[in-house]
Amino acid sequence: MNRVIIFDTTLRDGEQAPGFSMNTMEKLEMARQLARLNVDVIEAGFPISSEEDFEATREVARQVGTLENAPIICGLSRVGLGDIDRCWEAVRHARRARIHTFVATSDIHLKYKLRKSRAEVMKAAVEAVRHARGYCEDVEFSPEDASRSDFDYMCDVLSAVIDAGAGTINIPDTVGYAIPAEWAERIARIQEKVPGSDRVVLSVHCHNDLGQAVANSLTAIVHGARQVECTINGIGERAGNASLEEIVMALRTRKDFFGMETRVRSEEIFKTSRLLSHITGIHVQPNKAVVGENAFAHEAGIHQDGVLKEKLTYEIMRPEDIGRPSNKLVLGKHSGRHALAARLKDLGFDLAGGDLDRAFRAFKDLADRKKEVYDEDLIAIVTDEATQTEAVYQLDYLHVISGTGVIPSATVRLRKEGQVFQDSGVGDGPVDAVLAAIDAITGLKGRLQDYALRAATGGKDAIGEVGVKVDFDGTVVSGRGASTDVIEASARAYLSALNRLVQPAGRRVRDVGP
Ligand SMILES: [Zn+2]
């Protein structure tokens, strides 16, 4: 088989990293885009971990997993039989569902986390896979912390779960400890040592703690792995997971070397990456491979002369291969509803009725302030509209006095459940003053941990997108806001974080998973 299965875990491993949590609406929006990207498997969540994660996984299975040619919808589960029941309950709505069950096999995890013997863990793994197979054909098993597990013991577990009916065996480098040459040898040895491994799909799940996640995933493919688990923009626990876009584009650009294919529609990569940034409020670094602002040669001044003469001097990939828009003028003040709907459809957003009305109002509002409305502006508007839950606090009015020689002050009016509240604040700068005014209204004191401002497009009248991470008395939530006025964008970002705080995701179980 010369095809690599792309297993996306943005909504599970990626989402559980601090600051990246997504609500059900946001997960759904992301899942729809992952389906357009044409990944093979979407790991939608860890249903036992919380009521909200269960609901989000179930809705992804129901609303995305039932589409024509939908990806397999997968849920993560520990080996407890009750956990597996709950996982199945969430994913069973999909046309093709998968249960992914895991248990640690390293002595350090056995001793300190599970407090179980090797024999007990082996038995639990086999029972879990059998139980899951009672529900569905497609069962995946991961020995967590594989890279630090005793090799012979881990192989015994793998061969037992294959006998029990697991169809995919996933080898995770849970702590990002592996080095490519060593990892390649381990992957090759697993296939020699585990009876039945030729009957199943061998998968890897690599973390990036030492910056080796993509390298480890690619070397595993060379040595027989046919599924890689990865995330958009490489998000995930700690330093993140292997990045989907880097793996896909490496396989594509260096097909001469790998001789492998994926089903991914690479022209959807850029949009998927930006959608995730909009949803989480966290932008990718400019020098990020494939999707960063500076990733293509034509943007880096030093090479421009060479690029103008012949693109291939410095470009090994073309921006259009990942669907990167050229930011050409698309719409303006006089564009109508139909033009907007048509352009949005080209961008992959099929809006109608009330959704289109809201997007059109936001577009008109923007076009009044900004002469030229670019694709990226539209994406910013629509993802904001589509993924915001019913906000508890809404911005009604904002007035700021700032300048040299005055103390910045702000007056803010917020709407909450039909009522209007107003207060004012002063600060070191206009943003600080606005946040002080909001805190005065809500009575909640937020401490800004992170603040990032980015222009969505070029030009002096560009939309400013603000992403914030706010610490409210020990609970860290992220938020995002967009406006041509950066002070307003900051206020919106802060309010969106606040709205997440007052409608919390409420995790009950905290287990990291593979
Ligand atoms: Zn992981």
Short mmCIF file of C-alpha atoms and ligand atoms in Angstrom, two decimals:
data_model
loop_
_atom_site.label_atom_id
_atom_site.label_comp_id
_atom_site.label_asym_id
_atom_site.label_seq_id
_atom_site.Cartn_x
_atom_site.Cartn_y
_atom_site.Cartn_z
CA MET A 1 0.00 0.00 0.00
CA ASN A 2 1.51 3.30 -1.10
CA ARG A 3 -0.95 5.49 0.73
CA VAL A 4 -0.53 7.07 4.13
CA ILE A 5 -3.65 7.44 6.28
CA ILE A 6 -3.86 10.95 7.72
CA PHE A 7 -5.36 10.79 11.20
CA ASP A 8 -6.10 14.29 12.45
CA THR A 9 -6.19 14.83 16.20
CA THR A 10 -6.51 18.64 16.23
CA LEU A 11 -9.85 18.32 18.01
CA ARG A 12 -8.54 15.92 20.66
CA ASP A 13 -4.81 16.15 21.37
CA GLY A 14 -4.63 19.67 19.95
CA GLU A 15 -7.70 20.92 21.71
CA GLN A 16 -6.66 19.70 25.13
CA ALA A 17 -3.55 21.90 25.23
CA PRO A 18 -3.97 24.94 27.50
CA GLY A 19 -5.42 27.92 25.63
CA PHE A 20 -6.69 25.82 22.69
CA SER A 21 -9.99 24.59 24.06
CA MET A 22 -12.92 24.73 21.65
CA ASN A 23 -16.64 24.63 22.27
CA THR A 24 -19.00 22.36 20.35
CA MET A 25 -19.74 24.99 17.68
CA GLU A 26 -16.05 25.61 17.12
CA LYS A 27 -15.24 21.91 16.92
CA LEU A 28 -18.00 21.45 14.38
CA GLU A 29 -16.73 24.29 12.21
CA MET A 30 -13.23 22.87 12.36
CA ALA A 31 -14.47 19.32 11.64
CA ARG A 32 -16.33 20.51 8.54
CA GLN A 33 -13.14 22.06 7.26
CA LEU A 34 -11.14 18.91 8.07
CA ALA A 35 -13.68 16.99 5.99
CA ARG A 36 -13.10 19.40 3.09
CA LEU A 37 -9.37 18.95 3.58
CA ASN A 38 -10.18 15.26 3.14
CA VAL A 39 -8.30 13.77 6.07
CA ASP A 40 -8.99 10.06 6.54
CA VAL A 41 -9.78 10.10 10.25
CA ILE A 42 -10.94 12.87 12.60
CA GLU A 43 -10.31 12.19 16.26
CA ALA A 44 -13.12 14.37 17.56
CA GLY A 45 -12.62 14.13 21.30
CA PHE A 46 -12.26 12.13 24.48
CA PRO A 47 -15.93 11.59 25.38
CA ILE A 48 -15.50 10.40 28.96
CA SER A 49 -13.43 13.46 29.89
CA SER A 50 -16.41 15.83 30.22
CA GLU A 51 -20.04 16.30 29.34
CA GLU A 52 -19.10 18.98 26.82
CA ASP A 53 -16.44 16.85 25.14
CA PHE A 54 -18.96 14.02 24.84
CA GLU A 55 -21.48 16.35 23.25
CA ALA A 56 -18.92 17.85 20.84
CA THR A 57 -17.76 14.39 19.73
CA ARG A 58 -21.35 13.25 19.24
CA GLU A 59 -22.23 16.33 17.19
CA VAL A 60 -19.16 15.90 14.97
CA ALA A 61 -20.23 12.26 14.40
CA ARG A 62 -23.82 13.30 13.69
CA GLN A 63 -23.27 16.38 11.57
CA VAL A 64 -19.94 15.72 9.85
CA GLY A 65 -19.61 11.95 10.06
CA THR A 66 -22.85 11.47 8.14
CA LEU A 67 -21.81 13.57 5.12
CA GLU A 68 -21.09 11.82 1.86
CA ASN A 69 -17.47 10.59 1.78
CA ALA A 70 -17.07 11.74 5.38
CA PRO A 71 -13.87 10.89 7.22
CA ILE A 72 -13.94 8.19 9.88
CA ILE A 73 -14.96 9.79 13.18
CA CYS A 74 -12.91 8.52 16.08
CA GLY A 75 -13.24 8.92 19.84
CA LEU A 76 -10.51 8.34 22.41
CA SER A 77 -11.11 6.10 25.37
CA ARG A 78 -9.14 4.67 28.27
CA VAL A 79 -9.33 0.90 28.67
CA GLY A 80 -12.12 1.00 31.26
CA LEU A 81 -15.18 -0.72 29.84
CA GLY A 82 -17.49 2.11 30.97
CA ASP A 83 -15.23 4.59 29.16
CA ILE A 84 -15.57 2.56 25.97
CA ASP A 85 -19.37 2.46 26.30
CA ARG A 86 -19.40 6.24 26.58
CA CYS A 87 -17.05 6.65 23.62
CA TRP A 88 -19.23 4.43 21.43
CA GLU A 89 -22.33 6.34 22.50
CA ALA A 90 -20.71 9.50 21.06
CA VAL A 91 -19.20 8.18 17.80
CA ARG A 92 -21.82 5.60 16.79
CA HIS A 93 -23.80 8.18 14.78
CA ALA A 94 -21.07 8.43 12.13
CA ARG A 95 -21.23 6.38 8.93
CA ARG A 96 -17.81 5.07 9.81
CA ALA A 97 -16.87 5.17 13.49
CA ARG A 98 -13.68 4.21 15.27
CA ILE A 99 -12.90 3.60 18.92
CA HIS A 100 -9.31 4.43 19.89
CA THR A 101 -8.38 2.92 23.20
CA PHE A 102 -5.09 3.34 25.03
CA VAL A 103 -3.19 2.28 28.11
CA ALA A 104 0.34 3.05 29.21
CA THR A 105 2.90 0.27 28.92
CA SER A 106 6.02 1.95 30.33
CA ASP A 107 7.08 0.89 33.82
CA ILE A 108 7.19 4.49 34.98
CA HIS A 109 3.52 4.99 34.04
CA LEU A 110 2.52 1.56 35.41
CA LYS A 111 4.12 2.30 38.72
CA TYR A 112 3.17 5.93 39.30
CA LYS A 113 0.05 6.55 37.26
CA LEU A 114 -1.82 3.26 36.98
CA ARG A 115 -0.42 1.38 40.01
CA LYS A 116 -0.90 -1.88 38.10
CA SER A 117 1.32 -4.83 37.20
CA ARG A 118 2.32 -5.63 33.64
CA ALA A 119 -0.02 -8.63 33.62
CA GLU A 120 -2.98 -6.52 34.78
CA VAL A 121 -2.38 -3.92 32.10
CA MET A 122 -2.13 -6.61 29.41
CA LYS A 123 -5.44 -8.11 30.52
CA ALA A 124 -7.19 -4.73 30.62
CA ALA A 125 -5.95 -3.88 27.11
CA VAL A 126 -7.22 -7.13 25.63
CA GLU A 127 -10.60 -6.84 27.35
CA ALA A 128 -10.96 -3.24 26.18
CA VAL A 129 -10.27 -4.10 22.54
CA ARG A 130 -12.68 -7.07 22.69
CA HIS A 131 -15.36 -4.91 24.25
CA ALA A 132 -14.86 -2.18 21.63
CA ARG A 133 -15.02 -4.75 18.83
CA GLY A 134 -18.41 -5.75 20.19
CA TYR A 135 -19.54 -2.27 19.09
CA CYS A 136 -17.58 -1.63 15.91
CA GLU A 137 -15.23 -3.17 13.38
CA ASP A 138 -12.74 -0.34 13.51
CA VAL A 139 -10.71 -0.36 16.70
CA GLU A 140 -7.34 1.29 17.29
CA PHE A 141 -5.03 0.58 20.19
CA SER A 142 -2.15 2.69 21.57
CA PRO A 143 0.43 1.65 24.13
CA GLU A 144 0.95 5.06 25.74
CA ASP A 145 4.56 6.13 26.33
CA ALA A 146 5.72 3.48 23.85
CA SER A 147 9.11 5.09 23.35
CA ARG A 148 10.00 4.47 27.01
CA SER A 149 8.28 1.07 27.33
CA ASP A 150 10.13 -2.22 27.73
CA PHE A 151 10.26 -3.38 24.15
CA ASP A 152 9.47 -7.08 24.62
CA TYR A 153 6.60 -6.41 26.99
CA MET A 154 5.09 -3.82 24.66
CA CYS A 155 5.30 -6.27 21.74
CA ASP A 156 3.49 -8.92 23.80
CA VAL A 157 0.70 -6.43 24.49
CA LEU A 158 0.49 -5.49 20.81
CA SER A 159 0.27 -9.05 19.61
CA ALA A 160 -2.44 -9.78 22.21
CA VAL A 161 -4.58 -6.80 21.15
CA ILE A 162 -4.19 -7.73 17.47
CA ASP A 163 -5.55 -11.18 18.34
CA ALA A 164 -8.38 -9.46 20.20
CA GLY A 165 -9.33 -7.58 17.03
CA ALA A 166 -7.50 -4.24 16.90
CA GLY A 167 -7.12 -3.14 13.26
CA THR A 168 -4.75 -0.23 13.84
CA ILE A 169 -1.78 -0.29 16.16
CA ASN A 170 -0.59 3.18 17.04
CA ILE A 171 2.86 3.72 18.50
CA PRO A 172 2.97 7.03 20.35
CA ASP A 173 6.05 8.96 21.35
CA THR A 174 3.96 10.47 24.10
CA VAL A 175 6.69 12.58 25.65
CA GLY A 176 8.52 13.54 22.45
CA TYR A 177 11.67 11.69 23.48
CA ALA A 178 12.52 9.74 20.34
CA ILE A 179 15.25 10.60 17.82
CA PRO A 180 14.64 9.67 14.16
CA ALA A 181 17.28 6.94 13.64
CA GLU A 182 16.34 5.23 16.89
CA TRP A 183 12.59 5.62 16.23
CA ALA A 184 12.97 4.12 12.76
CA GLU A 185 14.69 1.08 14.22
CA ARG A 186 11.95 0.67 16.83
CA ILE A 187 9.21 0.84 14.21
CA ALA A 188 11.00 -1.70 12.03
CA ARG A 189 11.62 -4.05 14.97
CA ILE A 190 7.96 -3.94 16.02
CA GLN A 191 7.02 -5.36 12.63
CA GLU A 192 9.62 -8.14 12.91
CA LYS A 193 8.74 -9.02 16.44
CA VAL A 194 4.92 -8.75 16.64
CA PRO A 195 3.06 -11.68 15.09
CA GLY A 196 0.10 -10.43 13.07
CA SER A 197 1.52 -6.93 12.60
CA ASP A 198 1.36 -7.46 8.84
CA ARG A 199 -2.43 -7.76 9.11
CA VAL A 200 -2.96 -4.39 10.77
CA VAL A 201 -2.19 -0.75 9.99
CA LEU A 202 0.84 0.48 11.86
CA SER A 203 0.50 4.10 13.02
CA VAL A 204 2.67 6.63 14.82
CA HIS A 205 1.79 9.59 17.05
CA CYS A 206 4.78 11.83 17.65
CA HIS A 207 5.18 14.78 19.98
CA ASN A 208 7.48 17.68 19.35
CA ASP A 209 9.28 18.22 22.64
CA LEU A 210 12.67 17.95 20.95
CA GLY A 211 11.44 19.33 17.64
CA GLN A 212 11.50 15.86 16.03
CA ALA A 213 7.79 15.11 15.62
CA VAL A 214 7.58 15.50 11.84
CA ALA A 215 10.99 13.90 11.27
CA ASN A 216 9.98 10.93 13.44
CA SER A 217 6.65 10.58 11.62
CA LEU A 218 8.29 10.65 8.20
CA THR A 219 10.99 8.17 9.13
CA ALA A 220 8.31 5.87 10.51
CA ILE A 221 6.58 5.98 7.12
CA VAL A 222 9.83 5.00 5.41
CA HIS A 223 10.03 2.05 7.81
CA GLY A 224 6.51 0.73 7.31
CA ALA A 225 4.04 2.96 9.18
CA ARG A 226 0.93 3.66 7.08
CA GLN A 227 -0.94 6.01 9.39
CA VAL A 228 0.34 9.21 11.01
CA GLU A 229 -1.46 11.10 13.74
CA CYS A 230 -1.02 14.82 13.43
CA THR A 231 -2.64 18.22 13.98
CA ILE A 232 -3.19 21.44 12.07
CA ASN A 233 -0.45 23.98 12.85
CA GLY A 234 1.17 21.25 14.99
CA ILE A 235 -0.89 22.19 18.06
CA GLY A 236 -1.07 19.75 20.97
CA GLU A 237 0.11 18.95 24.46
CA ARG A 238 3.26 20.92 25.47
CA ALA A 239 5.36 21.53 22.34
CA GLY A 240 2.60 20.02 20.23
CA ASN A 241 2.15 17.15 17.79
CA ALA A 242 3.54 16.47 14.35
CA SER A 243 2.11 19.09 12.04
CA LEU A 244 -0.28 17.82 9.38
CA GLU A 245 0.65 20.39 6.76
CA GLU A 246 4.37 19.65 7.06
CA ILE A 247 3.87 15.89 6.73
CA VAL A 248 1.48 16.19 3.80
CA MET A 249 3.62 18.69 1.91
CA ALA A 250 6.83 16.75 2.60
CA LEU A 251 5.25 13.59 1.17
CA ARG A 252 3.94 15.54 -1.80
CA THR A 253 6.99 17.68 -2.55
CA ARG A 254 9.41 14.77 -2.06
CA LYS A 255 7.34 12.07 -3.69
CA ASP A 256 10.54 11.13 -5.52
CA PHE A 257 11.96 10.08 -2.16
CA PHE A 258 8.97 8.69 -0.25
CA GLY A 259 6.90 7.27 -3.11
CA MET A 260 3.79 7.77 -0.95
CA GLU A 261 0.46 9.49 -1.37
CA THR A 262 -2.23 10.91 0.89
CA ARG A 263 -5.86 11.74 0.11
CA VAL A 264 -5.50 15.25 1.51
CA ARG A 265 -6.57 18.14 -0.75
CA SER A 266 -3.56 20.31 -0.19
CA GLU A 267 -5.31 23.42 -1.60
CA GLU A 268 -7.39 23.44 1.61
CA ILE A 269 -4.36 23.57 3.91
CA PHE A 270 -3.97 27.32 4.21
CA LYS A 271 -7.64 27.92 4.92
CA THR A 272 -7.68 25.15 7.53
CA SER A 273 -4.65 26.63 9.26
CA ARG A 274 -6.17 30.13 9.33
CA LEU A 275 -9.53 28.83 10.51
CA LEU A 276 -7.83 27.20 13.48
CA SER A 277 -5.99 30.45 14.27
CA HIS A 278 -9.24 32.40 14.12
CA ILE A 279 -11.03 29.92 16.35
CA THR A 280 -8.34 29.68 19.01
CA GLY A 281 -7.06 33.24 18.76
CA ILE A 282 -3.51 31.88 18.51
CA HIS A 283 -1.55 32.74 15.41
CA VAL A 284 1.20 30.63 13.87
CA GLN A 285 4.74 31.95 13.99
CA PRO A 286 5.74 33.81 10.79
CA ASN A 287 8.55 31.36 10.00
CA LYS A 288 6.37 28.25 10.48
CA ALA A 289 6.95 25.76 7.67
CA VAL A 290 4.23 25.68 4.99
CA VAL A 291 1.64 27.95 6.67
CA GLY A 292 3.65 30.80 8.25
CA GLU A 293 3.45 34.33 6.87
CA ASN A 294 7.00 34.11 5.55
CA ALA A 295 6.87 30.51 4.38
CA PHE A 296 7.11 31.35 0.70
CA ALA A 297 10.13 32.83 -1.00
CA HIS A 298 8.28 35.65 -2.72
CA GLU A 299 7.64 37.26 0.65
CA ALA A 300 11.23 37.26 1.86
CA GLY A 301 12.88 40.39 0.43
CA ILE A 302 16.37 38.99 0.08
CA HIS A 303 15.42 36.46 -2.58
CA GLN A 304 12.98 38.62 -4.48
CA ASP A 305 15.19 39.29 -7.44
CA GLY A 306 15.74 35.58 -7.98
CA VAL A 307 12.06 34.84 -7.54
CA LEU A 308 11.03 37.42 -10.07
CA LYS A 309 13.41 35.95 -12.63
CA GLU A 310 12.38 32.36 -12.02
CA LYS A 311 10.10 31.20 -9.24
CA LEU A 312 11.71 27.80 -8.94
CA THR A 313 15.05 29.37 -7.90
CA TYR A 314 13.82 29.50 -4.34
CA GLU A 315 10.39 27.91 -4.26
CA ILE A 316 10.06 24.17 -3.79
CA MET A 317 6.28 24.55 -3.37
CA ARG A 318 3.88 27.07 -4.84
CA PRO A 319 1.54 29.15 -2.64
CA GLU A 320 -1.40 27.89 -4.69
CA ASP A 321 -0.52 24.28 -3.79
CA ILE A 322 -1.72 25.01 -0.26
CA GLY A 323 -4.50 27.35 -1.41
CA ARG A 324 -2.87 30.51 -0.21
CA PRO A 325 -4.91 33.45 -1.51
CA SER A 326 -3.19 36.21 -3.43
CA ASN A 327 -5.22 38.81 -1.49
CA LYS A 328 -6.72 40.26 -4.63
CA LEU A 329 -9.54 42.74 -4.27
CA VAL A 330 -12.81 40.89 -4.07
CA LEU A 331 -15.60 42.98 -2.62
CA GLY A 332 -16.35 46.58 -1.72
CA LYS A 333 -18.95 48.85 -0.25
CA HIS A 334 -21.41 48.37 -3.10
CA SER A 335 -21.23 44.59 -3.31
CA GLY A 336 -24.55 42.95 -2.61
CA ARG A 337 -25.75 39.92 -0.73
CA HIS A 338 -25.43 37.62 -3.73
CA ALA A 339 -21.86 38.66 -4.41
CA LEU A 340 -21.00 38.03 -0.78
CA ALA A 341 -22.73 34.63 -0.72
CA ALA A 342 -20.96 33.60 -3.95
CA ARG A 343 -17.54 34.69 -2.72
CA LEU A 344 -18.08 32.94 0.62
CA LYS A 345 -19.05 29.79 -1.20
CA ASP A 346 -15.78 29.92 -3.14
CA LEU A 347 -14.02 30.19 0.19
CA GLY A 348 -15.85 27.12 1.46
CA PHE A 349 -18.55 28.76 3.59
CA ASP A 350 -22.02 27.85 2.41
CA LEU A 351 -24.26 30.31 4.26
CA ALA A 352 -27.98 30.89 3.94
CA GLY A 353 -30.87 32.48 5.83
CA GLY A 354 -30.07 34.04 9.18
CA ASP A 355 -26.38 33.07 8.99
CA LEU A 356 -26.02 34.92 5.72
CA ASP A 357 -27.93 37.92 7.10
CA ARG A 358 -25.56 38.19 10.02
CA ALA A 359 -22.50 37.79 7.81
CA PHE A 360 -23.87 40.41 5.41
CA ARG A 361 -24.43 42.92 8.22
CA ALA A 362 -20.89 42.38 9.46
CA PHE A 363 -19.59 42.74 5.91
CA LYS A 364 -21.45 46.02 5.33
CA ASP A 365 -20.20 47.33 8.62
CA LEU A 366 -16.67 46.46 7.56
CA ALA A 367 -17.02 47.81 4.03
CA ASP A 368 -18.09 51.17 5.48
CA ARG A 369 -14.82 51.41 7.32
CA LYS A 370 -12.53 49.75 4.82
CA LYS A 371 -12.52 50.35 1.08
CA GLU A 372 -11.30 46.95 -0.04
CA VAL A 373 -12.52 43.75 1.53
CA TYR A 374 -10.19 40.79 0.98
CA ASP A 375 -10.75 37.05 1.31
CA GLU A 376 -8.95 37.00 4.63
CA ASP A 377 -11.29 39.72 5.96
CA LEU A 378 -14.27 37.61 4.97
CA ILE A 379 -12.83 34.52 6.63
CA ALA A 380 -12.32 36.59 9.80
CA ILE A 381 -15.93 37.81 9.75
CA VAL A 382 -17.51 34.46 9.03
CA THR A 383 -15.56 32.38 11.50
CA ASP A 384 -16.33 34.95 14.17
CA GLU A 385 -20.02 34.74 13.38
CA ALA A 386 -20.15 30.98 12.98
CA THR A 387 -18.33 29.88 16.07
CA GLN A 388 -19.30 32.31 18.78
CA THR A 389 -21.67 30.76 21.24
CA GLU A 390 -24.51 32.92 22.48
CA ALA A 391 -22.42 35.54 24.24
CA VAL A 392 -23.30 36.39 27.83
CA TYR A 393 -21.62 39.81 27.60
CA GLN A 394 -21.90 41.82 24.40
CA LEU A 395 -20.19 45.08 23.54
CA ASP A 396 -22.73 47.86 23.14
CA TYR A 397 -20.66 51.07 23.21
CA LEU A 398 -17.02 52.00 23.56
CA HIS A 399 -15.40 55.40 23.97
CA VAL A 400 -11.70 55.94 24.58
CA ILE A 401 -9.65 59.04 25.30
CA SER A 402 -5.96 58.63 24.71
CA GLY A 403 -2.99 60.58 23.42
CA THR A 404 0.27 62.12 24.56
CA GLY A 405 0.00 64.00 27.83
CA VAL A 406 -3.37 62.58 28.94
CA ILE A 407 -4.22 59.67 31.20
CA PRO A 408 -5.92 57.10 28.96
CA SER A 409 -9.51 56.54 30.01
CA ALA A 410 -12.37 54.48 28.62
CA THR A 411 -16.12 54.24 28.96
CA VAL A 412 -17.69 50.88 28.13
CA ARG A 413 -21.29 49.80 27.90
CA LEU A 414 -22.06 46.07 27.91
CA ARG A 415 -25.27 44.21 27.31
CA LYS A 416 -26.08 41.16 29.39
CA GLU A 417 -29.37 39.27 29.10
CA GLY A 418 -31.20 42.34 27.79
CA GLN A 419 -29.84 44.66 30.45
CA VAL A 420 -27.27 47.39 29.89
CA PHE A 421 -24.34 48.10 32.20
CA GLN A 422 -21.91 50.98 31.94
CA ASP A 423 -18.68 51.86 33.70
CA SER A 424 -15.36 53.53 33.07
CA GLY A 425 -11.70 52.92 33.78
CA VAL A 426 -8.24 54.38 33.44
CA GLY A 427 -5.01 52.59 32.57
CA ASP A 428 -1.46 52.74 31.30
CA GLY A 429 -2.77 52.81 27.76
CA PRO A 430 -6.10 52.73 25.94
CA VAL A 431 -6.36 48.91 25.92
CA ASP A 432 -5.59 48.76 29.62
CA ALA A 433 -8.26 51.42 30.27
CA VAL A 434 -10.88 49.49 28.29
CA LEU A 435 -10.15 46.26 30.14
CA ALA A 436 -10.33 48.11 33.47
CA ALA A 437 -13.77 49.44 32.50
CA ILE A 438 -14.95 45.92 31.56
CA ASP A 439 -13.64 44.52 34.85
CA ALA A 440 -15.49 47.28 36.71
CA ILE A 441 -18.75 46.13 35.10
CA THR A 442 -18.30 42.40 35.53
CA GLY A 443 -16.61 42.43 38.91
CA LEU A 444 -14.17 39.83 37.58
CA LYS A 445 -10.49 40.67 37.54
CA GLY A 446 -8.65 39.36 34.50
CA ARG A 447 -4.87 39.36 34.16
CA LEU A 448 -3.67 39.52 30.56
CA GLN A 449 -1.13 36.71 30.07
CA ASP A 450 -0.71 37.09 26.38
CA TYR A 451 -1.74 39.68 23.83
CA ALA A 452 -1.12 39.34 20.09
CA LEU A 453 -2.18 41.75 17.38
CA ARG A 454 -2.01 40.84 13.74
CA ALA A 455 -3.21 42.56 10.59
CA ALA A 456 -5.44 40.19 8.62
CA THR A 457 -4.31 41.73 5.32
CA GLY A 458 -1.95 44.39 4.06
CA GLY A 459 -2.90 48.07 3.88
CA LYS A 460 -3.35 50.80 6.47
CA ASP A 461 -7.06 50.04 6.83
CA ALA A 462 -6.53 46.32 7.49
CA ILE A 463 -8.63 44.42 10.03
CA GLY A 464 -6.71 43.98 13.25
CA GLU A 465 -7.09 40.56 14.80
CA VAL A 466 -6.37 40.36 18.49
CA GLY A 467 -5.78 37.12 20.36
CA VAL A 468 -5.60 37.16 24.14
CA LYS A 469 -4.97 34.72 26.94
CA VAL A 470 -6.47 35.91 30.20
CA ASP A 471 -5.99 34.56 33.69
CA PHE A 472 -9.17 34.97 35.73
CA ASP A 473 -8.21 33.94 39.23
CA GLY A 474 -6.24 30.88 38.09
CA THR A 475 -8.46 29.89 35.15
CA VAL A 476 -6.78 30.69 31.84
CA VAL A 477 -9.06 31.29 28.86
CA SER A 478 -8.29 32.52 25.39
CA GLY A 479 -10.30 34.87 23.24
CA ARG A 480 -10.17 36.64 19.93
CA GLY A 481 -11.65 39.71 18.34
CA ALA A 482 -11.45 41.44 15.01
CA SER A 483 -12.08 45.03 13.94
CA THR A 484 -10.49 47.77 11.86
CA ASP A 485 -10.15 49.57 15.20
CA VAL A 486 -7.52 47.74 17.25
CA ILE A 487 -8.87 49.04 20.57
CA GLU A 488 -12.30 47.66 19.71
CA ALA A 489 -10.71 44.39 18.54
CA SER A 490 -8.92 44.20 21.92
CA ALA A 491 -12.19 44.78 23.79
CA ARG A 492 -13.90 42.07 21.71
CA ALA A 493 -11.07 39.61 22.29
CA TYR A 494 -11.20 40.21 26.03
CA LEU A 495 -14.98 39.81 26.06
CA SER A 496 -14.80 36.58 24.09
CA ALA A 497 -12.38 35.21 26.72
CA LEU A 498 -14.74 36.41 29.44
CA ASN A 499 -17.68 34.71 27.75
CA ARG A 500 -15.76 31.45 27.70
CA LEU A 501 -15.07 31.81 31.40
CA VAL A 502 -18.73 32.26 32.29
CA GLN A 503 -19.73 29.35 30.03
CA PRO A 504 -16.96 26.95 31.01
CA ALA A 505 -16.10 23.66 29.31
CA GLY A 506 -15.84 22.03 32.75
CA ARG A 507 -13.48 19.08 32.36
CA ARG A 508 -13.98 16.36 34.91
CA VAL A 509 -11.23 13.92 33.99
CA ARG A 510 -7.74 15.09 33.29
CA ASP A 511 -5.90 12.29 31.51
CA VAL A 512 -3.42 13.25 28.86
CA GLY A 513 -3.79 10.27 26.52
CA PRO A 514 -1.27 9.12 23.94
ZN ZN B 1 -0.49 13.05 22.07
#
